[in-house]
Amino acid sequence: MSRTAGRLRPRDERGQNGPHPTEEIDVKYLLLKHYRGPKTSTNDVPMDQWAPDEVDAHIQYMDDFANRLRETGEFVTGEALAPDGMWVRYDGEGKPPAVDGPFAETKDLIAGWMVIDVEDQDRAVELAGELSAAPGAGGRPLGEWLEVRPFLEHHSGGHHG
Amino acid sequence: VTSHVPVDEALLRSAVPRTIAILVRRGADFAAAEDAVQDALVEALRTWDADPPRDPQAWLVTVGWRRFLDATRSHDARRRREERVEEEPAPGPALDHDDSLQLYFLCAHPSLTPSAAVALTLRAVGGLTTRQIAAAHLVPEATMAQRISRAKRTIAAVPLGEPGDVATVLRTLYLVFNEGYSGDVDLAAEAIRLTRRLAASVDHPEVAGLLALMLLTHARRAARTDAAGRLVPLADQDRSLWDTTAIAEGVDVLQAALARDRLGEFQAQAAIAALHADAPTSEETDWVQVVEWYDELTALTDNPVARLGRALAVGHADGPRAGLAALAQLDETLPRHTAAAAYLHERAGDLPLAARLYAEAALRAPSLPERDHLTRQAARLNAALRG
């Protein structure tokens, strides 16, 4: 026998507008830096051509940026990658994996990443913009294109299904 | 031989907000009191197994106060500290359940971002450790510690006891609930515990509505994923796995709230959940009434998720064509719009289109379980189409 049918009819009187439940908060984003990529920086001078103090200023800026995100409670992790790597794949039962590399011809070469945990996409874009403003040659902003990718959530939220 | 009694974590945690309130009444500011009680909590978790105190609450107060004095001393406030010690803490006015209620309001203060409010609520009201909260959010402990101390700085000027809006508290608890669980803490269960306690001290139909919604939703959890961890949609769930005790409690709480004729968003959502909980199968669900409740809900809120849910319900009540017509009124960029379209087109018999939409929806899915589910739906239809 139904517990609810006929007993949950909508009421005429309404309460005030309630809160507006947001679905997800704390979205994680990956900010990807590239050694080489499909898009060119506005200040496109290779780092080995910079003055030494410009290199120092750049590194300091990156460190400060990460520390600031630690302070704001938005930092998850950050890593840099060596440019040299190799391609590896399974090569059949009982055989060692096939190895190819180092990959010299890659158009898209990832240099490193930072993972941030932020309130929303606007904040991720804001931070990527700041990171891209790191000083380069002549102390001018690098204007490097950063790839910003949201993480998939690990769970689908308590209210679905 | 010592008897080994494991720490009753729930009991310990429930003593945290009151302990904070006691320290505040003795003269500590909220931020310092909260830190001190967190230190005491961590020590309790470390030592109580071997040496459980007779009165956990009193132990937390004693150790928390000592930690507070230590911190005050190290913060170069020797004189103030000595005055306090000489005074020997005044017991303060009589304590009542409103102490924790004030903490609910403070931790969900509107000046806080939602994620800051969630973190602070879990620590000061929920009595979780920073490590547990960080693990549940998959961020480093240091990051979470910073988030919490920033949150406390944001509300530093807000006195404990300032009247608050229960709606902000409910929103925060709802966010906690939807975070599910990862790490060793079940945040959905934690949200239910906190909402239950709130409902005991606040007489408000929406508090009851949220509690009912959580209970009714949580009741389906065992059926929501299969043994392999795959998402099982509502229509396909093994309803014998639903927690009938939680459903019965949720329906009772909801009925009592609705009887007061002050409808709100959470009550409307709980009513929809109750109608699902009540049906032996998807086909036997009272879809007409589900649609009516979605009408109520969309009148109360502009939440697009509710409009999407309504279109799906219309698809059951009046047929998939009607559902698609309702869906066509909505912004196509809404999250899960494509998934809803795929579902309705499959029911309408257009399998090739449904398969294509499922595949497209998978690319836009916000979570891993949903993406995998939608990919499997596309694969299932494509396999059927190949014959």
XYZ file of C-alpha atoms in Angstrom:
548
model
C 0.000 0.000 0.000
C 1.321 3.352 -0.958
C 2.666 5.492 1.840
C 2.650 8.706 -0.091
C 0.215 8.708 -2.987
C -2.466 11.305 -2.513
C -0.847 12.608 0.629
C 1.893 14.760 -0.847
C -0.239 17.053 -2.954
C 1.222 20.463 -3.701
C 0.106 23.161 -1.347
C -1.368 26.451 -2.359
C 0.672 28.532 -0.011
C 4.307 28.876 -0.797
C 7.251 29.604 1.418
C 9.865 32.129 0.522
C 12.355 31.355 -2.167
C 14.726 28.836 -0.759
C 18.439 28.516 -1.253
C 19.691 27.671 -4.680
C 21.611 24.443 -4.376
C 24.688 24.462 -6.499
C 25.638 21.140 -7.901
C 29.383 21.070 -7.577
C 31.939 23.099 -5.745
C 35.700 22.726 -5.432
C 36.392 21.921 -9.036
C 39.881 20.755 -9.824
C 41.580 22.115 -12.913
C 44.811 21.162 -14.625
C 46.886 24.067 -15.904
C 49.200 22.649 -18.563
C 52.376 24.364 -19.641
C 54.041 23.432 -22.900
C 57.628 23.602 -24.118
C 56.127 23.687 -27.580
C 52.508 23.930 -28.459
C 50.101 24.816 -31.211
C 49.891 28.409 -29.960
C 52.687 30.935 -29.731
C 53.385 33.115 -26.680
C 53.071 36.872 -27.103
C 56.630 37.288 -25.831
C 58.075 34.405 -27.817
C 61.792 34.424 -26.997
C 63.337 31.052 -26.014
C 64.306 30.987 -22.351
C 67.990 30.366 -23.098
C 68.103 33.774 -24.779
C 66.908 35.643 -21.685
C 69.189 37.597 -19.385
C 70.063 35.541 -16.283
C 68.148 37.838 -13.954
C 65.114 37.509 -16.237
C 65.314 33.743 -15.771
C 65.550 34.231 -12.006
C 62.601 36.615 -12.035
C 60.534 34.096 -13.977
C 61.316 31.247 -11.573
C 60.636 33.478 -8.593
C 57.277 34.451 -10.076
C 56.307 30.794 -10.507
C 57.324 29.951 -6.935
C 55.447 32.941 -5.573
C 52.392 31.981 -7.574
C 52.372 28.449 -6.132
C 52.928 29.763 -2.623
C 50.098 32.196 -2.981
C 47.781 29.330 -3.960
C 48.972 27.368 -0.935
C 47.976 30.369 1.170
C 44.545 30.607 -0.393
C 43.954 26.881 0.013
C 43.694 26.289 -3.734
C 46.937 24.461 -4.429
C 46.856 20.717 -5.060
C 50.080 19.863 -6.827
C 52.545 21.066 -9.405
C 55.254 19.252 -11.354
C 57.710 19.988 -14.107
C 58.615 17.453 -16.766
C 61.880 16.856 -18.564
C 61.492 17.437 -22.285
C 63.015 14.076 -23.161
C 60.823 11.022 -22.946
C 59.901 7.951 -24.882
C 56.899 6.105 -26.248
C 56.189 2.699 -24.809
C 53.589 0.121 -25.697
C 52.710 -3.534 -25.138
C 54.324 -5.620 -27.855
C 52.776 -9.058 -27.442
C 52.766 -11.928 -24.978
C 56.204 -12.758 -23.554
C 57.901 -9.908 -25.361
C 59.359 -6.799 -23.727
C 57.419 -3.588 -24.327
C 58.210 -1.783 -27.553
C 60.104 1.446 -26.921
C 60.332 4.356 -29.291
C 62.004 7.656 -28.641
C 63.106 10.118 -27.582
C 60.293 11.885 -29.379
C 61.882 14.772 -31.206
C 59.088 15.663 -33.560
C 56.214 16.187 -31.141
C 54.357 19.387 -31.940
C 52.836 19.436 -28.508
C 55.396 19.001 -25.744
C 54.184 19.284 -22.178
C 56.549 21.096 -19.815
C 54.642 20.715 -16.587
C 51.442 21.281 -14.808
C 49.738 22.676 -11.798
C 46.571 21.250 -10.315
C 44.314 23.734 -8.538
C 41.131 23.247 -6.560
C 38.955 26.307 -7.047
C 35.429 27.566 -6.577
C 34.506 27.702 -10.259
C 35.732 28.016 -13.836
C 36.014 31.810 -13.639
C 38.568 31.444 -10.878
C 40.522 28.850 -12.882
C 40.652 31.211 -15.853
C 41.688 34.118 -13.630
C 44.565 32.104 -12.155
C 45.691 30.767 -15.530
C 45.810 34.370 -16.743
C 48.024 35.307 -13.811
C 50.317 32.346 -14.390
C 50.611 33.267 -18.051
C 51.694 36.765 -17.022
C 54.974 35.371 -15.622
C 57.793 37.632 -16.779
C 59.880 36.571 -19.762
C 62.431 38.296 -21.979
C 62.849 41.976 -21.171
C 60.821 41.434 -17.983
C 57.671 41.616 -20.059
C 54.858 39.106 -19.494
C 55.445 35.834 -21.289
C 51.859 35.632 -22.522
C 52.204 31.885 -22.795
C 49.069 29.939 -23.748
C 48.094 27.571 -20.953
C 45.792 24.654 -21.461
C 43.069 24.607 -18.781
C 41.257 21.301 -18.324
C 38.643 20.447 -15.686
C 38.995 17.161 -13.834
C 36.162 14.675 -14.015
C 34.588 14.248 -10.590
C 35.142 10.890 -8.925
C 31.566 10.554 -7.886
C 28.348 11.546 -9.520
C 26.796 13.514 -6.666
C 24.475 12.188 -3.983
C 21.213 13.243 -5.573
C 21.432 11.546 -8.953
C 19.425 8.377 -9.308
C 45.068 -6.917 30.769
C 43.506 -3.596 29.820
C 40.156 -3.625 28.158
C 40.553 -2.100 24.720
C 37.698 0.240 23.969
C 37.972 1.899 20.567
C 37.324 5.610 20.474
C 33.682 6.383 19.851
C 34.408 8.834 17.070
C 30.818 9.935 16.649
C 30.557 10.776 20.348
C 33.878 12.563 20.266
C 32.924 14.573 17.198
C 29.567 15.578 18.554
C 31.341 17.056 21.607
C 33.456 19.364 19.425
C 31.054 22.241 18.705
C 29.974 22.483 22.329
C 33.594 22.492 23.476
C 34.358 25.350 21.083
C 31.374 27.266 22.423
C 32.544 26.730 26.010
C 36.006 28.069 25.197
C 34.482 31.084 23.486
C 32.388 31.771 26.577
C 35.522 31.630 28.691
C 36.983 34.425 26.599
C 38.736 32.796 23.675
C 37.984 34.185 20.251
C 36.375 31.710 17.867
C 39.437 31.183 15.645
C 41.743 30.384 18.578
C 39.137 28.266 20.337
C 38.518 26.270 17.194
C 42.234 25.638 16.688
C 42.661 24.589 20.302
C 39.757 22.154 20.164
C 41.074 20.710 16.907
C 44.406 20.058 18.674
C 42.568 18.424 21.558
C 40.557 16.328 19.115
C 43.685 15.064 17.370
C 45.184 14.195 20.759
C 41.987 12.414 21.781
C 42.073 10.286 18.637
C 45.685 9.434 19.408
C 45.407 8.616 23.106
C 41.858 7.607 23.938
C 42.129 4.052 22.659
C 44.760 3.314 25.292
C 43.455 5.651 27.942
C 39.805 6.613 27.521
C 38.598 9.445 29.777
C 35.604 9.038 32.041
C 33.964 12.220 30.774
C 34.929 12.912 27.136
C 33.330 16.356 27.076
C 35.157 17.508 30.204
C 38.407 16.059 28.868
C 38.057 17.998 25.617
C 37.334 21.206 27.496
C 40.323 20.761 29.809
C 42.783 19.843 27.089
C 41.337 22.372 24.642
C 41.635 25.167 27.187
C 45.219 24.155 27.949
C 46.029 24.206 24.239
C 44.412 27.604 23.957
C 46.556 28.961 26.787
C 49.696 27.438 25.242
C 48.921 29.076 21.929
C 48.140 32.382 23.579
C 51.428 32.231 25.487
C 53.400 31.546 22.344
C 51.600 34.399 20.671
C 53.305 36.873 22.932
C 50.245 37.694 24.956
C 51.703 36.688 28.288
C 49.901 39.287 30.332
C 46.471 38.475 29.051
C 47.160 34.813 29.522
C 48.256 35.265 33.136
C 45.172 37.248 33.904
C 43.099 34.434 32.514
C 44.914 31.790 34.544
C 44.524 33.800 37.736
C 40.860 34.242 37.069
C 40.495 30.466 36.612
C 37.928 30.181 33.892
C 34.453 31.284 34.739
C 31.929 28.642 33.805
C 29.971 31.140 31.749
C 26.213 31.219 31.356
C 24.362 27.947 31.318
C 24.918 25.997 28.145
C 22.142 24.803 25.967
C 21.715 23.335 22.515
C 21.876 26.818 20.979
C 25.644 26.736 21.338
C 26.057 24.414 18.411
C 23.340 26.222 16.502
C 25.352 29.441 16.685
C 28.313 27.578 15.240
C 26.200 26.358 12.319
C 25.358 29.957 11.489
C 28.890 31.223 11.902
C 30.455 28.474 9.782
C 27.952 29.030 6.955
C 28.252 32.817 7.125
C 27.286 34.456 3.805
C 30.679 36.172 3.544
C 32.303 32.745 3.084
C 32.638 31.024 -0.274
C 30.702 27.748 -0.431
C 33.847 25.618 -0.268
C 35.164 27.603 2.704
C 31.831 27.234 4.492
C 31.844 23.496 3.830
C 35.381 23.035 5.157
C 34.782 25.123 8.264
C 31.454 23.444 9.021
C 33.030 20.010 8.752
C 35.749 20.953 11.215
C 34.014 23.146 13.796
C 30.518 21.655 13.691
C 31.279 18.177 12.383
C 34.372 17.630 14.507
C 36.390 16.193 11.636
C 40.144 16.591 11.530
C 41.822 18.676 8.852
C 43.414 15.486 7.540
C 40.025 13.807 7.129
C 38.522 16.834 5.400
C 41.512 17.113 3.064
C 41.332 13.416 2.207
C 37.634 13.695 1.450
C 38.333 16.566 -0.946
C 41.464 15.001 -2.435
C 43.643 17.989 -1.637
C 46.813 18.177 0.486
C 46.301 18.631 4.225
C 48.270 21.911 4.138
C 45.913 23.278 1.468
C 42.866 22.427 3.539
C 44.458 23.902 6.681
C 44.992 27.155 4.795
C 41.451 27.150 3.453
C 40.111 26.787 6.973
C 42.311 29.465 8.518
C 41.404 31.878 5.722
C 37.755 31.142 6.317
C 38.235 31.956 9.990
C 39.950 35.224 9.148
C 37.028 36.115 6.877
C 34.567 35.782 9.733
C 36.891 37.089 12.464
C 34.716 40.153 13.015
C 31.476 38.177 13.205
C 30.514 37.495 16.827
C 29.408 34.013 17.756
C 25.713 34.410 18.389
C 24.962 36.834 15.585
C 21.607 35.792 14.169
C 21.964 33.972 10.877
C 19.872 32.807 7.976
C 19.029 29.135 8.186
C 18.979 29.000 4.359
C 22.749 29.465 4.149
C 23.241 26.660 6.659
C 20.993 24.373 4.637
C 22.821 25.179 1.436
C 26.145 24.323 3.091
C 24.835 21.033 4.466
C 23.367 20.154 1.075
C 26.763 20.733 -0.534
C 28.390 18.475 2.043
C 25.790 15.814 1.298
C 26.434 15.956 -2.426
C 30.143 15.519 -1.953
C 29.533 11.830 -1.316
C 32.494 10.007 0.046
C 36.122 9.463 -0.669
C 38.882 8.977 1.841
C 37.746 7.456 5.113
C 34.883 9.821 5.815
C 31.395 9.411 4.447
C 30.382 13.023 3.935
C 26.819 12.091 2.951
C 26.339 10.321 6.291
C 28.089 13.205 8.018
C 25.700 15.691 6.389
C 22.743 13.649 7.591
C 24.142 13.596 11.129
C 24.621 17.378 11.119
C 21.217 18.071 9.569
C 19.545 15.772 12.069
C 21.147 17.709 14.911
C 20.138 20.998 13.307
C 16.567 19.760 12.964
C 16.566 18.989 16.680
C 17.303 22.618 17.548
C 15.596 24.558 14.745
C 11.907 24.281 14.094
C 11.818 25.075 10.375
C 10.021 23.079 7.667
C 12.908 23.444 5.224
C 15.352 21.972 7.742
C 13.011 19.003 7.977
C 12.674 19.057 4.182
C 16.423 18.825 3.720
C 16.718 16.050 6.287
C 13.957 14.123 4.501
C 15.597 14.686 1.123
C 18.925 13.396 2.420
C 17.375 10.348 4.079
C 15.333 9.439 1.005
C 18.269 9.907 -1.343
C 20.751 8.135 0.901
C 18.322 5.231 1.214
C 18.949 4.355 -2.434
C 22.712 4.394 -2.205
C 23.302 0.638 -2.086
C 21.330 0.264 -5.314
C 22.903 3.204 -7.108
C 26.067 1.327 -8.084
C 26.494 -2.345 -8.885
C 29.157 -4.708 -7.548
C 31.583 -3.514 -10.231
C 31.049 0.106 -9.200
C 28.969 0.940 -12.278
C 26.261 3.551 -11.981
C 22.756 2.062 -12.032
C 20.045 4.491 -13.173
C 16.921 4.806 -11.042
C 14.748 2.810 -13.462
C 17.114 -0.188 -13.344
C 17.866 -0.215 -9.626
C 17.212 -3.283 -7.511
C 14.663 -1.669 -5.231
C 14.957 -4.442 -2.660
C 18.334 -2.890 -1.818
C 16.745 0.384 -0.784
C 16.929 1.128 2.927
C 13.287 0.939 3.995
C 14.005 2.245 7.495
C 15.567 5.419 6.126
C 12.706 5.764 3.626
C 10.090 5.417 6.355
C 11.840 8.027 8.482
C 12.279 10.349 5.508
C 8.601 10.112 4.577
C 7.533 10.753 8.180
C 9.794 13.786 8.507
C 8.528 15.091 5.165
C 4.836 14.557 5.958
C 5.217 16.504 9.192
C 6.973 19.339 7.359
C 4.430 19.516 4.519
C 1.583 19.607 7.004
C 2.784 23.044 8.037
C 2.003 24.511 4.633
C 5.230 26.418 4.219
C 6.602 24.798 1.130
C 10.217 25.275 0.144
C 12.692 23.904 -2.305
C 13.986 21.077 -0.153
C 10.519 19.878 0.775
C 9.576 19.809 -2.909
C 12.694 17.851 -3.790
C 12.061 15.479 -0.900
C 8.492 14.953 -2.134
C 9.842 13.850 -5.516
C 12.308 11.525 -3.800
C 9.458 10.156 -1.667
C 7.345 9.384 -4.719
C 10.239 7.427 -6.217
C 10.879 5.677 -2.919
C 7.225 4.704 -2.785
C 7.071 3.010 -6.194
C 7.748 -0.724 -6.603
C 8.983 -0.115 -10.171
C 9.765 2.822 -12.414
C 6.564 2.130 -14.411
C 4.412 2.150 -11.288
C 5.754 5.519 -10.155
C 3.127 8.254 -9.806
C 4.769 10.277 -12.583
C 1.863 12.714 -12.821
C 2.406 13.715 -9.229
C 6.170 13.806 -9.783
C 5.573 16.348 -12.560
C 3.320 18.383 -10.261
C 6.069 18.536 -7.683
C 8.589 19.550 -10.318
C 6.191 22.366 -11.229
C 6.238 23.447 -7.596
C 10.000 23.165 -7.484
C 10.604 25.173 -10.653
C 8.214 27.831 -9.365
C 10.312 28.072 -6.194
C 13.703 28.133 -7.844
C 15.304 28.864 -11.173
C 17.538 25.830 -10.700
C 18.054 24.404 -14.222
C 18.616 20.932 -12.815
C 15.004 20.972 -11.662
C 13.756 21.893 -15.135
C 15.726 19.053 -16.636
C 14.261 16.667 -14.075
C 10.823 17.938 -14.939
C 11.316 17.226 -18.660
C 12.325 13.661 -17.843
C 9.304 13.236 -15.572
C 7.032 14.575 -18.316
C 8.607 11.965 -20.580
C 7.244 9.306 -18.250
C 3.913 10.911 -17.431
C 2.901 11.978 -20.952
C 5.262 9.994 -23.150
C 8.742 10.604 -24.550
C 7.525 13.023 -27.271
C 6.061 15.294 -24.606
C 9.281 14.981 -22.647
C 11.313 15.997 -25.688
C 9.006 18.966 -26.229
C 9.619 20.050 -22.622
C 13.337 19.532 -23.087
C 13.289 21.655 -26.247
C 12.253 24.639 -24.102
C 15.510 24.448 -22.160
C 18.988 25.741 -22.857
C 20.926 23.025 -24.662
C 24.114 23.875 -22.826
C 22.643 22.835 -19.466
C 24.648 20.096 -17.791
C 23.170 16.682 -18.642
C 20.823 18.129 -21.289
C 22.283 15.828 -23.950
C 22.051 12.809 -21.658
C 18.381 13.585 -21.025
C 17.753 13.934 -24.768
C 19.453 10.586 -25.408
C 17.272 8.891 -22.797
C 14.032 10.344 -24.201
C 14.941 9.569 -27.818
C 15.665 5.968 -26.882
C 12.248 5.717 -25.258
C 10.733 7.301 -28.352
C 12.337 4.550 -30.437
C 14.956 6.561 -32.307
C 17.895 4.330 -31.427
C 20.513 5.691 -33.861
C 19.957 9.242 -32.645
C 19.903 8.101 -29.010
C 23.204 6.258 -29.488
C 24.805 9.334 -31.021
C 23.516 11.568 -28.212
C 24.702 9.167 -25.517
C 28.191 9.238 -27.023
C 28.079 13.030 -27.174
C 26.787 13.239 -23.604
C 29.659 11.021 -22.449
C 32.135 13.599 -23.731
C 30.440 16.272 -21.634
C 29.872 14.245 -18.469
C 31.094 16.023 -15.336
C 32.051 12.852 -13.501
C 33.837 9.629 -14.246
C 30.970 7.288 -13.266
C 28.544 9.225 -15.466
C 30.911 9.262 -18.401
C 31.418 5.522 -18.162
C 27.692 4.947 -17.804
C 26.851 7.058 -20.852
C 29.570 5.386 -22.896
C 28.102 1.986 -22.016
C 24.633 3.186 -23.018
C 25.957 4.293 -26.415
C 27.809 0.998 -26.850
C 24.694 -0.987 -25.888
C 22.535 0.780 -28.481
C 25.197 0.563 -31.186
C 25.578 -3.168 -30.572
C 21.798 -3.597 -30.804
C 21.734 -1.586 -34.042
C 24.418 -3.796 -35.575
C 22.090 -6.688 -34.800
